[in-house]
XYZ file of C-alpha atoms in Angstrom:
638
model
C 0.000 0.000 0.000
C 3.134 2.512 1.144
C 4.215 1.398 -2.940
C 0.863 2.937 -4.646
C 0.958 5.934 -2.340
C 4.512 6.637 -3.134
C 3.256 6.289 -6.910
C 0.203 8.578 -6.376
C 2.119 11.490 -5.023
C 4.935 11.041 -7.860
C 1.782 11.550 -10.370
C -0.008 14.383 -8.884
C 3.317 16.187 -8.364
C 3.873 15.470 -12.268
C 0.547 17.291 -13.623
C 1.989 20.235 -11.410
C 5.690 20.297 -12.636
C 4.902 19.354 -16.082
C 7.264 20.479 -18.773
C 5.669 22.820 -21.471
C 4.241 21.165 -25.485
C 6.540 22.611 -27.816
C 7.269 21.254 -31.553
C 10.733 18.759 -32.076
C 13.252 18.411 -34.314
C 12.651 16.047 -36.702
C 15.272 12.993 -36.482
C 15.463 11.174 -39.107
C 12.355 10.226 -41.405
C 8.558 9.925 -40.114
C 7.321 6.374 -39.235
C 3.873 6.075 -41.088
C 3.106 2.940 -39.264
C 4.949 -0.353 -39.092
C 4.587 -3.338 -41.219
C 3.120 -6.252 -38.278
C 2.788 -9.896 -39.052
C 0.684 -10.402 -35.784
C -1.696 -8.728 -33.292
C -1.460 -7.293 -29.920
C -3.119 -10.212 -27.918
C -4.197 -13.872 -28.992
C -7.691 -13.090 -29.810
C -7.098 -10.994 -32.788
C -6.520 -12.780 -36.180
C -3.072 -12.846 -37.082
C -4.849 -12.754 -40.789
C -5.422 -8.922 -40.301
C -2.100 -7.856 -40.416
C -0.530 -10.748 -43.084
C -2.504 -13.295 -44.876
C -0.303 -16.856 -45.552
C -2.194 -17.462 -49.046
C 0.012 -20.683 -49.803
C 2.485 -22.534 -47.765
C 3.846 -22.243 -44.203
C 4.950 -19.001 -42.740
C 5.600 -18.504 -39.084
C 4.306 -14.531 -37.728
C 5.164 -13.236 -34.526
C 4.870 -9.401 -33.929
C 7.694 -7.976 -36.099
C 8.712 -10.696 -37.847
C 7.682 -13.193 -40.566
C 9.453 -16.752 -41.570
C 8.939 -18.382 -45.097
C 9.293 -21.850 -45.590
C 9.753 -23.170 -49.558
C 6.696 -22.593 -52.242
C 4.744 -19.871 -49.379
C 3.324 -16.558 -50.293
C 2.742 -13.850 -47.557
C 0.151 -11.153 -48.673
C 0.281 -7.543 -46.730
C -3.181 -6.945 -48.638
C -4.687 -6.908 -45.211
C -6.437 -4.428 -42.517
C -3.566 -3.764 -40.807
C -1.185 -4.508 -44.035
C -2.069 -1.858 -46.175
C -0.785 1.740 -46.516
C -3.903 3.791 -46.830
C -2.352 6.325 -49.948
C -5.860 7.581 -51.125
C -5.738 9.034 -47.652
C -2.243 10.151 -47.555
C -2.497 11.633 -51.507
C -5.373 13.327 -50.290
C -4.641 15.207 -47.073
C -1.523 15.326 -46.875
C 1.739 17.172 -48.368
C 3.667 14.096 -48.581
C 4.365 12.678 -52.356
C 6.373 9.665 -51.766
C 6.508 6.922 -49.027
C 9.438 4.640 -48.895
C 8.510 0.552 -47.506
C 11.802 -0.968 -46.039
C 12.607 -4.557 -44.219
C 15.474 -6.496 -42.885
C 15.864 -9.569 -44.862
C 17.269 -13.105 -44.771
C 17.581 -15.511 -46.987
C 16.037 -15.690 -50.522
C 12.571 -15.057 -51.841
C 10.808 -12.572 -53.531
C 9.839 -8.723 -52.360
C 6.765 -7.267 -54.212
C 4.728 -3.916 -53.307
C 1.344 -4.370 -55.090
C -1.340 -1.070 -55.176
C -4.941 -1.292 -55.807
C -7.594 1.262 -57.366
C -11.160 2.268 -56.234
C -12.044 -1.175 -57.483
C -9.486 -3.194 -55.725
C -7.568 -4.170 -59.239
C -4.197 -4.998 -57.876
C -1.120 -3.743 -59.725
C 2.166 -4.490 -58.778
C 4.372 -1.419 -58.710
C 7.927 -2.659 -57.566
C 10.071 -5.929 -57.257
C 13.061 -7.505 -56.118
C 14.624 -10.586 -56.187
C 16.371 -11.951 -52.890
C 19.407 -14.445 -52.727
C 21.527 -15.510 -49.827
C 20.785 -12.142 -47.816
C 21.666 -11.754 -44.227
C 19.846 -9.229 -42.717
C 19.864 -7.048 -45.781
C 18.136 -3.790 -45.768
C 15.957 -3.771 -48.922
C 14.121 -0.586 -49.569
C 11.337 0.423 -52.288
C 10.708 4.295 -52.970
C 6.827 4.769 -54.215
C 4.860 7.382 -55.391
C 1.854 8.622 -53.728
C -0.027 9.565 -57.099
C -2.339 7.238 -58.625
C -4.853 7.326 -55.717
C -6.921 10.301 -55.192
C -10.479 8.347 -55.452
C -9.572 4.864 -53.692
C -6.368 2.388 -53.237
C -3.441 1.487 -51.071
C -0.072 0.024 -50.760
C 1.181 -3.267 -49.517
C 4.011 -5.641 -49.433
C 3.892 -8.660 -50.572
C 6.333 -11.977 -49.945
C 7.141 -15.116 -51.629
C 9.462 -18.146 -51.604
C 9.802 -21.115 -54.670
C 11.006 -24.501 -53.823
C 14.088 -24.725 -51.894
C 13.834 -21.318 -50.313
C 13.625 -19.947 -47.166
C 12.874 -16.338 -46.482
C 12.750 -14.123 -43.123
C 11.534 -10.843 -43.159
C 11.610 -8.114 -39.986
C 11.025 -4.331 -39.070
C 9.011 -3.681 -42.308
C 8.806 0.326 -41.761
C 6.743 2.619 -43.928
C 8.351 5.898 -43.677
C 7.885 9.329 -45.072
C 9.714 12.835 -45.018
C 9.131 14.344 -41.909
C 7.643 18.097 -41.137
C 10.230 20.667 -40.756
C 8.521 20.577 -36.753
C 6.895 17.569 -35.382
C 3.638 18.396 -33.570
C 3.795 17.105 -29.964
C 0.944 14.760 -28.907
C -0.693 13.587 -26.048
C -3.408 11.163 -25.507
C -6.099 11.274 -23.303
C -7.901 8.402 -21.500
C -10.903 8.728 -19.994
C -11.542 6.259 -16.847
C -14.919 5.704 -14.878
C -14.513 2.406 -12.638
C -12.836 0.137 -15.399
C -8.969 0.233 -13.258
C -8.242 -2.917 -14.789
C -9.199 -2.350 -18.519
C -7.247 1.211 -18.512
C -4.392 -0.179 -16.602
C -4.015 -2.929 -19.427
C -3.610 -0.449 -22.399
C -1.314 1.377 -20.133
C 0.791 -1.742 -19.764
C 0.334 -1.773 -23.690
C 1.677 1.498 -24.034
C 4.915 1.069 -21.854
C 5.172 -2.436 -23.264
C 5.618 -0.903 -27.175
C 8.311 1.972 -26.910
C 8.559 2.359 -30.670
C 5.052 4.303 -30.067
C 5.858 6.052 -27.474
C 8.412 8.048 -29.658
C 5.552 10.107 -31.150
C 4.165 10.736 -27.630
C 4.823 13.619 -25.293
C 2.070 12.892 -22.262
C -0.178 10.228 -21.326
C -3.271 11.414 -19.696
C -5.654 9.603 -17.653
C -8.628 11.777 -16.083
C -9.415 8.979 -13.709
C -13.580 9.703 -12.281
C -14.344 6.935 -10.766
C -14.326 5.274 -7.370
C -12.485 2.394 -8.325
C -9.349 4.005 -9.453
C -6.608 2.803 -11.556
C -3.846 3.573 -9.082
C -5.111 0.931 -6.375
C -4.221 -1.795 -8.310
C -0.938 -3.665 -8.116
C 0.346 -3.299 -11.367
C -0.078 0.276 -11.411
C 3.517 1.340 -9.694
C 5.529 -0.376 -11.896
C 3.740 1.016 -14.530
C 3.807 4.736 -14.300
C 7.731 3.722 -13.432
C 8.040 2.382 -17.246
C 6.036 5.568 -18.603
C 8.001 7.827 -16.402
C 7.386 11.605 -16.494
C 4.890 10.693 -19.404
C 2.132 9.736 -17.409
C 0.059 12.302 -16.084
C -2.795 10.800 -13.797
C -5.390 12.992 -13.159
C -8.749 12.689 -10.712
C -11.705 14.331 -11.170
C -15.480 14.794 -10.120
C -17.328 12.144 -13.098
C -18.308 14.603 -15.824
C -18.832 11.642 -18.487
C -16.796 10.987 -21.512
C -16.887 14.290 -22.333
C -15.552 15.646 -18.945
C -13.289 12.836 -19.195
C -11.593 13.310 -22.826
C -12.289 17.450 -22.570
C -9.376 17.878 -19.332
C -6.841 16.598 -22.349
C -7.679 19.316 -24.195
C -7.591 21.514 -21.156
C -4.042 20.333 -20.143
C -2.338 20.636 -23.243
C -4.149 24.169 -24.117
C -3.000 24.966 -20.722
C 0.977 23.721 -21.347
C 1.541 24.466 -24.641
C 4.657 27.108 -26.385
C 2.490 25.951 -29.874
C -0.716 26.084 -31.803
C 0.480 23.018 -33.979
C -0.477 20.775 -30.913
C -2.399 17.013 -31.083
C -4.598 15.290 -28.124
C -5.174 11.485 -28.959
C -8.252 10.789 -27.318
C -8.653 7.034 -26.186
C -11.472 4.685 -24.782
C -10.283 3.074 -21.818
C -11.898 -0.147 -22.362
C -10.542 -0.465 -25.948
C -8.006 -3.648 -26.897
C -5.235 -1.218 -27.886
C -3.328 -1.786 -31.081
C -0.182 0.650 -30.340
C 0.810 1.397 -33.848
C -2.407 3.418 -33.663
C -0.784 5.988 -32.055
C 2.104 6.357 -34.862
C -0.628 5.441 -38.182
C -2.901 8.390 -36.805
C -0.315 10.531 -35.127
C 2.434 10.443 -38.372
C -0.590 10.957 -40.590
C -1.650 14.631 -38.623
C 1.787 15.963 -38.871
C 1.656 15.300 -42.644
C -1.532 17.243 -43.638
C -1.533 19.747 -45.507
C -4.204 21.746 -43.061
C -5.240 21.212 -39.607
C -8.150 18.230 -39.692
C -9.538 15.988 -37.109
C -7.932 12.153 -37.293
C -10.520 9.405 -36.511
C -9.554 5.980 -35.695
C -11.451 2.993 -36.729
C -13.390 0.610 -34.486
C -13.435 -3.272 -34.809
C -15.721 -5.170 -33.052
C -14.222 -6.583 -29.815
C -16.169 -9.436 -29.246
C -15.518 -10.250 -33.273
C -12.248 -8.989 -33.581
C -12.648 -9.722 -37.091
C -15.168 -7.040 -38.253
C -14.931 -3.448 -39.417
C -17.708 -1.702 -37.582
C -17.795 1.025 -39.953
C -15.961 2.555 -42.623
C -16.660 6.477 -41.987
C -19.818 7.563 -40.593
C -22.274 10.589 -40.108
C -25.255 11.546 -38.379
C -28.477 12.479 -39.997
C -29.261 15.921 -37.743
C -32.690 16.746 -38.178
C -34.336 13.063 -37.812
C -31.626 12.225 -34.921
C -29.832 9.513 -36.633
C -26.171 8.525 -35.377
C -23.998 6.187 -36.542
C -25.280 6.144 -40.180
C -22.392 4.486 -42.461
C -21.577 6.680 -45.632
C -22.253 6.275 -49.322
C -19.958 3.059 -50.324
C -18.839 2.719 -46.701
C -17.992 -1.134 -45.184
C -20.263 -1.902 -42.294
C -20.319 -4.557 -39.959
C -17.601 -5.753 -42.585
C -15.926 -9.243 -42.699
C -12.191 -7.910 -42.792
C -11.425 -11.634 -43.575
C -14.332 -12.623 -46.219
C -14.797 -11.268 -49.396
C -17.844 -9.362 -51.067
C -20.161 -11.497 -51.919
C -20.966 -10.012 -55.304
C -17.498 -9.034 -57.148
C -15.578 -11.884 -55.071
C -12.945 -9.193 -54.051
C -11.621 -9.206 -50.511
C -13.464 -6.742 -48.607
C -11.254 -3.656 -48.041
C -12.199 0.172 -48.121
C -10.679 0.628 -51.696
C -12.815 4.160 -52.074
C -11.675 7.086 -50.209
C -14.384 8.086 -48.058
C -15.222 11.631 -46.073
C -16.547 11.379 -42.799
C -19.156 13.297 -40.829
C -17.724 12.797 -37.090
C -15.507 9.727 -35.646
C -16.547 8.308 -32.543
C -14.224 8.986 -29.679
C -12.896 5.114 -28.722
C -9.653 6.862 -30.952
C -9.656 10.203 -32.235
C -6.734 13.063 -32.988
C -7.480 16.721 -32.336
C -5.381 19.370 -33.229
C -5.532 22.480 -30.810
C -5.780 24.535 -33.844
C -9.547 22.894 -33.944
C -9.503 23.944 -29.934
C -8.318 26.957 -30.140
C -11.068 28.195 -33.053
C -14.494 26.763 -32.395
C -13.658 26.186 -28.235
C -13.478 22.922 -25.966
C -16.653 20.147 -26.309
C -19.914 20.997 -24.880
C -20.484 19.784 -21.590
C -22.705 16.928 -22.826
C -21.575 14.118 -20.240
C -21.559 11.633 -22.724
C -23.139 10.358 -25.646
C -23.266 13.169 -29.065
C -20.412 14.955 -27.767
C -18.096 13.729 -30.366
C -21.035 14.249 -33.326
C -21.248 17.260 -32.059
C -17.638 18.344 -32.108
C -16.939 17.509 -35.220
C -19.788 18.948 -37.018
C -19.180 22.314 -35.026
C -15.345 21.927 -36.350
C -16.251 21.378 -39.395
C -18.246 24.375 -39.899
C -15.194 26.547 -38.872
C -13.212 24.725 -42.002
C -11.710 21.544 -40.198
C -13.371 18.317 -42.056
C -12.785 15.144 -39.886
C -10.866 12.192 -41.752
C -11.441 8.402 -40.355
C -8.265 6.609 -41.332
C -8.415 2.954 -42.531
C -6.145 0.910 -41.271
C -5.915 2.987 -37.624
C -7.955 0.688 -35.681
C -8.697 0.006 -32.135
C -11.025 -2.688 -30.475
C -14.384 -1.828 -28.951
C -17.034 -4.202 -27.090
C -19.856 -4.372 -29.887
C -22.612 -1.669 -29.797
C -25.451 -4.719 -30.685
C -24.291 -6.049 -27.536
C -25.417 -3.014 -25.146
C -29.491 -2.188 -24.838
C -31.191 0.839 -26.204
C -33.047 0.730 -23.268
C -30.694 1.921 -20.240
C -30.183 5.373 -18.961
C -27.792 6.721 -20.518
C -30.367 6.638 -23.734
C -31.634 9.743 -21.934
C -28.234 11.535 -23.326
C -28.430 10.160 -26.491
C -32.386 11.565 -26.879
C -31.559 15.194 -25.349
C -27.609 15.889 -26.909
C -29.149 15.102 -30.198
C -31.524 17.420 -30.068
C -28.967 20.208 -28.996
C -27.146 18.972 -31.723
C -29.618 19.311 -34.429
C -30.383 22.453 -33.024
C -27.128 24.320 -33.235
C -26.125 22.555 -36.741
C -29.174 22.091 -38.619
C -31.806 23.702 -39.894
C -33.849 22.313 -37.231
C -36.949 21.143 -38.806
C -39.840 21.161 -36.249
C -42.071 19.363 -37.727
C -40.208 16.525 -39.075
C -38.680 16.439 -35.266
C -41.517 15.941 -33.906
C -43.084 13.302 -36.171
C -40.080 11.315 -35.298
C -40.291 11.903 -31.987
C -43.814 10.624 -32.062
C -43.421 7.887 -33.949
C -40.264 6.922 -31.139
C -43.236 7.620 -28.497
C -45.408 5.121 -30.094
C -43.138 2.663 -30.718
C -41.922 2.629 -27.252
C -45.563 2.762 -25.995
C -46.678 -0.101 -28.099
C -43.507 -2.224 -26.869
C -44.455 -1.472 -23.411
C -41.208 0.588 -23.080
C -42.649 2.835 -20.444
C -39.428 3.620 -18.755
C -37.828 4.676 -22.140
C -41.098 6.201 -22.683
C -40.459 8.484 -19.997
C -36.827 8.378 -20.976
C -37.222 10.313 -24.138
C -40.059 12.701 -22.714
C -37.419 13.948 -19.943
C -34.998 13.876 -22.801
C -37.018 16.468 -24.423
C -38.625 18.678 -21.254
C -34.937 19.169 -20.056
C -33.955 20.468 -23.976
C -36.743 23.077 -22.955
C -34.728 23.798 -19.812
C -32.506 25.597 -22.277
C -28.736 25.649 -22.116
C -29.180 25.801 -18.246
C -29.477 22.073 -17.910
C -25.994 22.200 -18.939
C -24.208 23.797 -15.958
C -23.121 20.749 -13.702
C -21.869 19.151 -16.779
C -24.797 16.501 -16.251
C -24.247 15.320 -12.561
C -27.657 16.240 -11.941
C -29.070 14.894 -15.342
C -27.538 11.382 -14.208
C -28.913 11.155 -11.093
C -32.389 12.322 -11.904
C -32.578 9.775 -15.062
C -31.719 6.518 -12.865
C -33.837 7.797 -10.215
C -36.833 8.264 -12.815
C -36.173 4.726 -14.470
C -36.041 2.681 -11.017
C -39.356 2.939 -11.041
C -40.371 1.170 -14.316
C -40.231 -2.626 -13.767
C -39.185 -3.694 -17.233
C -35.408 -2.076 -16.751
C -34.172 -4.200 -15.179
C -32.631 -7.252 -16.607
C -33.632 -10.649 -14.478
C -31.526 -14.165 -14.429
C -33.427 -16.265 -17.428
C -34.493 -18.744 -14.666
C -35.328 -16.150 -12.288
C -38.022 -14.369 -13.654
C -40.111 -12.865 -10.698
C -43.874 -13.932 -10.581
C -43.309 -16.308 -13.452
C -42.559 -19.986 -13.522
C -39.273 -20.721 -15.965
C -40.873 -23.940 -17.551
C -43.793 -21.277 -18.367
C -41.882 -19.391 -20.838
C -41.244 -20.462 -24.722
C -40.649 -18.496 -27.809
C -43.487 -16.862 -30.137
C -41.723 -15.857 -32.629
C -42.246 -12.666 -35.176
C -44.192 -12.621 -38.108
C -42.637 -10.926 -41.228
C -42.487 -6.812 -41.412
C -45.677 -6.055 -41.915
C -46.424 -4.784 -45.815
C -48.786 -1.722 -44.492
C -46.838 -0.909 -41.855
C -49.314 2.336 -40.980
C -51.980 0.149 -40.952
C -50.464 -2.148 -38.569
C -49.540 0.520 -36.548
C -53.540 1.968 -36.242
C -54.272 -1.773 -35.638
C -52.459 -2.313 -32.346
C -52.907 0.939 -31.158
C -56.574 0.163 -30.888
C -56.227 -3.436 -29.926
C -53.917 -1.644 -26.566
C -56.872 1.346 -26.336
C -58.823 -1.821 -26.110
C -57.067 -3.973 -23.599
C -56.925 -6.659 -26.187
C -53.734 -9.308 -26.416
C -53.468 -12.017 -28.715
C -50.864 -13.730 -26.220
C -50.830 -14.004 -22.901
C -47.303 -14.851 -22.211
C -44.149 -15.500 -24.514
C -40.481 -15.115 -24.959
C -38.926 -13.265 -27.543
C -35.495 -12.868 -29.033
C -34.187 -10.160 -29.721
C -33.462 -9.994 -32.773
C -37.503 -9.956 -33.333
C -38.538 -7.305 -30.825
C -40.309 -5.414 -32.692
C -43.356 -3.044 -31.928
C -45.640 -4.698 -34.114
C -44.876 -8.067 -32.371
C -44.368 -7.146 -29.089
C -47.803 -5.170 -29.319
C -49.342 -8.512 -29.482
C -48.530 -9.633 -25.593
C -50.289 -9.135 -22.540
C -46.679 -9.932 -21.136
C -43.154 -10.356 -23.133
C -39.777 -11.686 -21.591
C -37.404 -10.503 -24.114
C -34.001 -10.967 -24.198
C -31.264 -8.029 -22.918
C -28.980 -7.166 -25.968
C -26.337 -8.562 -23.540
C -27.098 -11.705 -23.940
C -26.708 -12.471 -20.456
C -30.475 -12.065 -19.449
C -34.482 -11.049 -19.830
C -36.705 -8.136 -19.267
C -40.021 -8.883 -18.920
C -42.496 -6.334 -20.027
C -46.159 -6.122 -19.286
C -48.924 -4.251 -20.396
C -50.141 -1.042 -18.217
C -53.341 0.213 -19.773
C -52.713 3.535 -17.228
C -49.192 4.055 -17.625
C -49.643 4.007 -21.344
C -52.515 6.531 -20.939
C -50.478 8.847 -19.077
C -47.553 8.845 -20.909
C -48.911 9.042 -24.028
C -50.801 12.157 -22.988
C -47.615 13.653 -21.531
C -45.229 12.675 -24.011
C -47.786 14.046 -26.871
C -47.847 17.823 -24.481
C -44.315 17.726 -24.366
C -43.184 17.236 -28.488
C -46.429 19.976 -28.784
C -44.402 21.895 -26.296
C -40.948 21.207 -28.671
C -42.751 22.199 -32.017
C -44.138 25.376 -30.528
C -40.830 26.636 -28.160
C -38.182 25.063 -30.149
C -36.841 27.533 -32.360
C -36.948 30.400 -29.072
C -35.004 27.357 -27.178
C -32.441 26.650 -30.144
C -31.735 30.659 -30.171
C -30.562 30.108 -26.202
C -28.287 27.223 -27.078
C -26.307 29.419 -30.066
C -26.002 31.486 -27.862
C -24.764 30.028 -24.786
C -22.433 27.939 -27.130
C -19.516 30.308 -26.208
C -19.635 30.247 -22.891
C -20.343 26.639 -22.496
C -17.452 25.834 -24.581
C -14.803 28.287 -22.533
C -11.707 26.900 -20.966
C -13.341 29.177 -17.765
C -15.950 26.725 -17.841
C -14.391 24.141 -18.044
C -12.120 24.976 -15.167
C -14.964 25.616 -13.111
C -16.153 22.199 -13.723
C -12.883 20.235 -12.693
C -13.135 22.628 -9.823
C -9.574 23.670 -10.153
C-alpha cells in the first residue's frame, strides 16, 4: 500500500511540474506505421495484419518466416498503406517501404484502385541475404479516389525467407507536432491499466508521444491496483494521472484538451483521445499521429473501431449523423459496415477492403486526434456528459473549415454496440444531446422532429417501453430547460434519469431462470411474423387493440433480434431478451401508464414544435460560454 501511495504522489506532483508542449526536431524520417505480421493479444486474427495465401509461414509481432513454395500477402487491414488518404490530405508525395531480410525469396509492393484491381508497382529478387536492408521508394499519385499500398512476400522450392522491421516511412515536417493522448476512466482500473501496460510495453510508439493522460472519475481508481507502480515507473514523467469529479466521456476526454491548451509554447499541438476499455493496437498511435503531422491543413484524425467481441469485423468505414431526424452512426455512401475484414464481397468476389476514399461526418471517440488549432477556433466540447459529444464536435469543427478524416487501417477494439441495450439510462443523453445537436447545426426542422419523436413515443408505448417512454419525454422537457441544464456538466441529469427509471419494472434485466412472478418452464418463444407490408396500418391496428385492452398472447419469450413493436404489441406480457445476452426483461402491459404517458409525451413534443426555435436561439447562444476553458475549469473545480 506505502508502494501505490509513493506512486500517487509522484503523479499528482507530475501534472503540477509538467514540462511545457513545444514542436521537435525532426530525427530522421517519419514512421507512417509499421509493417506487423501479428496482433497485440491472442484473440485478434493474425490474418489482419498478413494473410499466408500458400504454404507455411511462421508470424510473430515484427517478424515473418517463409518456408519453400509460401506466399505472404500484406493486402490486409492492418497490411495496407492507406495512400488515397495520404495523396489526399496530406503534403507528402512519396513513401518509402523498407525490411530487414534473410535468406532468398521474392519482395513485391502491389497497389490497388477504387475497385481493388491490384497492380504491382515494384520488385526484387532476394538471394543468400543476411539481414539485408531492402528498400522500395513509391509514389503517392495514382490514388486520389480509392487504393493502397502493400508488401507482398514469396518463396519457390528450396527457399527460405525471413523478413523483420518492415517500416513505412515518409519525409518528416520541418517541426513535429507534440501529442498527447487522453484516457478517460470511470470504474474500469483494470481495462485502462491494461492499455497502459500496452503502451509502456511498445516503446517504438511512445516516440511520437509527449504525455499520457488519464482523467481517472471513478471510485475504483486505476492507481489501487498492483500493477499500477511499476507502470507509471516504465512511462516515467509521461504519465500524467489525473482525478476528477465524473463529468462523463466528455468531462473525461475534454481535461486533455484543457491540459495541453493549458501547457503548450504551440498552436500546432495534437490530443489522442482514447477509450479506456478499448483492446489497444499501439501502432495506432504512430498510423494516426504520423498521418496529422503530414496534412496539408489542420483536420480531425478518426480511428477505426473493430468489433471486440468479433475482432474480425470493421464496424464502420466512416460515418455521419443524420441531424434533423436524430440519426447517429449512419455508415456513408460506399462505406464497409459490420464488414468481414477476412471474407470477401459477396458479389465481385474481391476481398473486402475500403478501396474508395471516403469523407466522414464525425468519428466516434474510442480513438480520435485533435489538433488544438480545432480547440483553439471553435472552443473545448460541450459539456454533454456523454453520448453526441463527439457528433457534435466535429460537425461544429467542421463548420469553422476543419473536415474530420477516419483513417483505414488505424484501428482500435471496442465491445460491440449490438451487444449493449437501447433501453438503459444513458439513452436519456443520447435523446436530449441530439436534439442540442440538431439544433445548433441544422436547420432544425420542427415538424419533421416531432413526427419522429412521435413515432419513437409510439413505438416505445406499443412495446411497453414505459421507462424509455419516460426516458425520451425527460430527454425532451430538459432540452426546454434551455442551455441551463448544462451547468453541472450533467451530474444532476444522471442522477435524476436513474432515479426516474427505477421505477419502471421492465429495466431491469432478471436471471433467465429467475423471472419474478413467473414460472421458468412457463416461458417459450413466439416468434415474429414478417415486417408487416402496411406498416401504418399495422400501426392503427395495435394501437386500438392496446386502447382496447386486447392481447393475442398471454405470455411469450422473444429474441431479440424480433422485438419489434408490431410483435411485441401482441402480448399481454413479453420476456425478451437483454442485448447482452446475459439475461431477460419482462415487459407487461399497463393500460394507465400508457394513458399517461402518451398524454404527456404528446404535451411535451407539442411543447418542442411550438418553443423550439426560441429554445435553439438560447443554445447558439450560450455555445460560447459553455465551450470556454473558464468553464471548463470551473467544472474540474480547479
Amino acid at each position: 500500500m506505502a508502494g501505490r501511495a509513493t506512486t500517487r504522489a509522484k503523479t499528482a506532483a507530475a501534472t503540477k511540474e509538467q514540462t511545457t508542449f513545444s514542436e521537435h526536431t525532426p530525427h530522421g524520417r517519419l514512421t507512417a506505421q509499421r509493417g506487423l505480421f501479428s496482433g497485440p493479444s491472442p484473440v485478434v486474427p493474425k490474418d489482419l495484419y498478413a494473410e499466408v495465401r500458400n504454404g507455411l509461414a511462421a508470424r510473430s509481432r515484427d517478424s515473418v518466416v517463409l518456408e519453400p513454395a509460401t506466399t505472404v500477402s500484406g493486402n490486409t487491414y492492418f497490411g495496407r498503406f492507406p495512400a488515397s488518404y495520404w495523396q489526399r490530405w496530406t503534403t507528402a508525395r512519396e513513401v518509402r517501404v523498407e525490411a530487414v531480410v534473410t535468406g532468398a525469396g521474392l519482395l513485391a509492393v502491389r497497389a490497388s484502385d477504387i475497385e481493388g484491381e491490384p497492380r504491382t508497382v515494384a520488385a526484387q529478387e532476394i538471394s543468400d541475404a543476411e539481414l539485408t536492408v531492402v528498400a522500395f521508394d513509391l509514389k503517392i499519385d495514382k490514388f486520389f479516389d480509392g487504393g493502397a499500398l502493400w508488401l507482398d512476400l514469396e518463396t519457390e522450392a528450396g527457399q527460405r525467407l525471413t523478413v523483420e522491421r518492415v517500416r513505412w516511412t515518409v519525409e518528416p515536417p520541418e517541426r513535429i507536432r507534440p501529442t498527447a493522448v487522453t484516457i478517460c476512466t470511470m470504474n474500469r482500473a483494470d481495462d485502462c491499466l491494461s492499455n497502459l501496460r500496452a503502451l509502456a510495453d511498445d516503446l517504438a510508439s511512445l516516440d511520437t508521444l509527449d504525455a499520457i493522460y488519464v482523467a481517472d472519475q471513478g471510485t475504483d481508481r486505476v492507481d489501487s491496483r498492483d500493477g499500477f507502480a511499476q507502470v507509471a515507473k516504465d512511462l516515467g514523467d509521461k504519465l500524467r494521472y489525473l482525478n476528477q469529479p465524473n463529468l462523463g466521456g466528455a468531462g473525461g476526454f475534454t481535461r486533455g484538451l484543457y491540459e495541453v491548451a493549458g501547457h503548450t509554447e504551440t498552436e500546432h499541438a495534437n490530443v489522442l483521445f482514447m477509450d479506456d476499455d478499448v483492446l489497444l493496437e499501439p501502432d495506432l498511435i504512430i498510423r494516426m499521429t504520423a498521418f496529422s503531422n503530414r496534412t496539408a491543413n489542420p483536420i480531425i484524425v478518426g480511428g477505426q473501431m473493430l468489433n471486440l467481441l468479433h475482432p474480425h469485423q470493421l464496424h464502420v468505414g466512416a460515418e455521419y449523423a443524420r441531424l434533423n431526424t436524430l440519426e447517429p452512426g449512419l455508415p456513408v455512401e460506399h462505406s464497409l459496415t459490420t464488414a468481414d475484414l477476412l471474407g470477401v464481397d459477396e458479389e465481385t468476389g474481391k476481398p473486402n477492403r475500403q478501396e474508395r476514399r471516403l469523407d466522414a461526418g464525425y468519428n466516434g471517440w474510442w480513438s480520435c486526434l485533435i489538433p488544438y488549432e480545432v480547440v483553439k477556433a471553435v472552443g473545448y466540447p460541450l459539456p454533454f456528459f456523454f453520448q453526441w459529444d463527439d457528433a457534435e464536435y466535429s460537425y461544429r469543427a467542421r463548420a469553422h473549415g476543419f473536415p474530420t478524416v477516419t483513417l483505414p487501417g488505424a484501428g482500435v477494439w471496442h465491445a460491440d454496440f449490438f451487444w449493449k441495450d437501447w433501453d438503459e439510462w444513458h439513452r436519456y443523453f443520447n435523446l436530449r444531446n441530439s436534439i442540442i445537436t440538431a439544433a445548433l447545426h441544422s436547420d432544425f426542422n420542427l415538424n419533421l422532429l416531432c413526427r419522429v419523436l412521435t413515432a419513437q413515443l409510439v413505438r416505445y408505448l406499443l412495446g411497453m417501453q414505459y421507462g424509455l417512454s419516460h426516458t425520451l419525454i425527460k430527454a425532451i422537457e430538459d432540452f426546454l430547460q434551455g442551455p441551463e441544464i448544462l451547468r453541472d456538466g450533467g451530474v444532476s441529469a444522471m442522477k435524476e434519469i436513474r432515479e426516474l427509471r427505477a421505477r419502471y419494472p421492465e429495466t431491469i434485466r432478471h436471471d433467465a431462470t429467475k423471472v419474478p412472478g413467473i414460472a421458468s418452464n412457463d416461458i417459450g418463444i413466439i416468434n415474429t411474423a414478417p415486417r408487416p407490408t402496411l406498416q401504418r396500418l399495422t400501426l392503427v391496428k395495435r394501437v386500438i387493440d392496446r386502447l382496447r385492452g386486447r392481447s393475442k398472447f398471454s405470455l411469450g419469450a422473444i429474441p431479440l433480434d424480433e422485438a419489434h413493436w408490431w410483435h411485441v404489441g401482441l402480448f399481454e406480457t413479453a420476456v425478451i431478451t437483454d442485448a447482452s445476452q446475459e439475461g431477460v426483461r419482462v415487459r407487461k402491459y399497463d393500460r394507465d401508464r400508457m394513458f399517461k404517458l402518451g398524454k404527456h409525451g404528446l404535451s411535451v413534443i407539442n411543447r418542442l414544435r411550438k418553443e423550439g426555435r426560441a429554445v435553439q436561439d438560447q443554445y447558439r447562444r450560450a455555445v460560447p460560454e459553455l465551450t470556454s476553458r473558464e468553464n471548463w475549469k470551473r467544472l474540474y473545480e480547479l
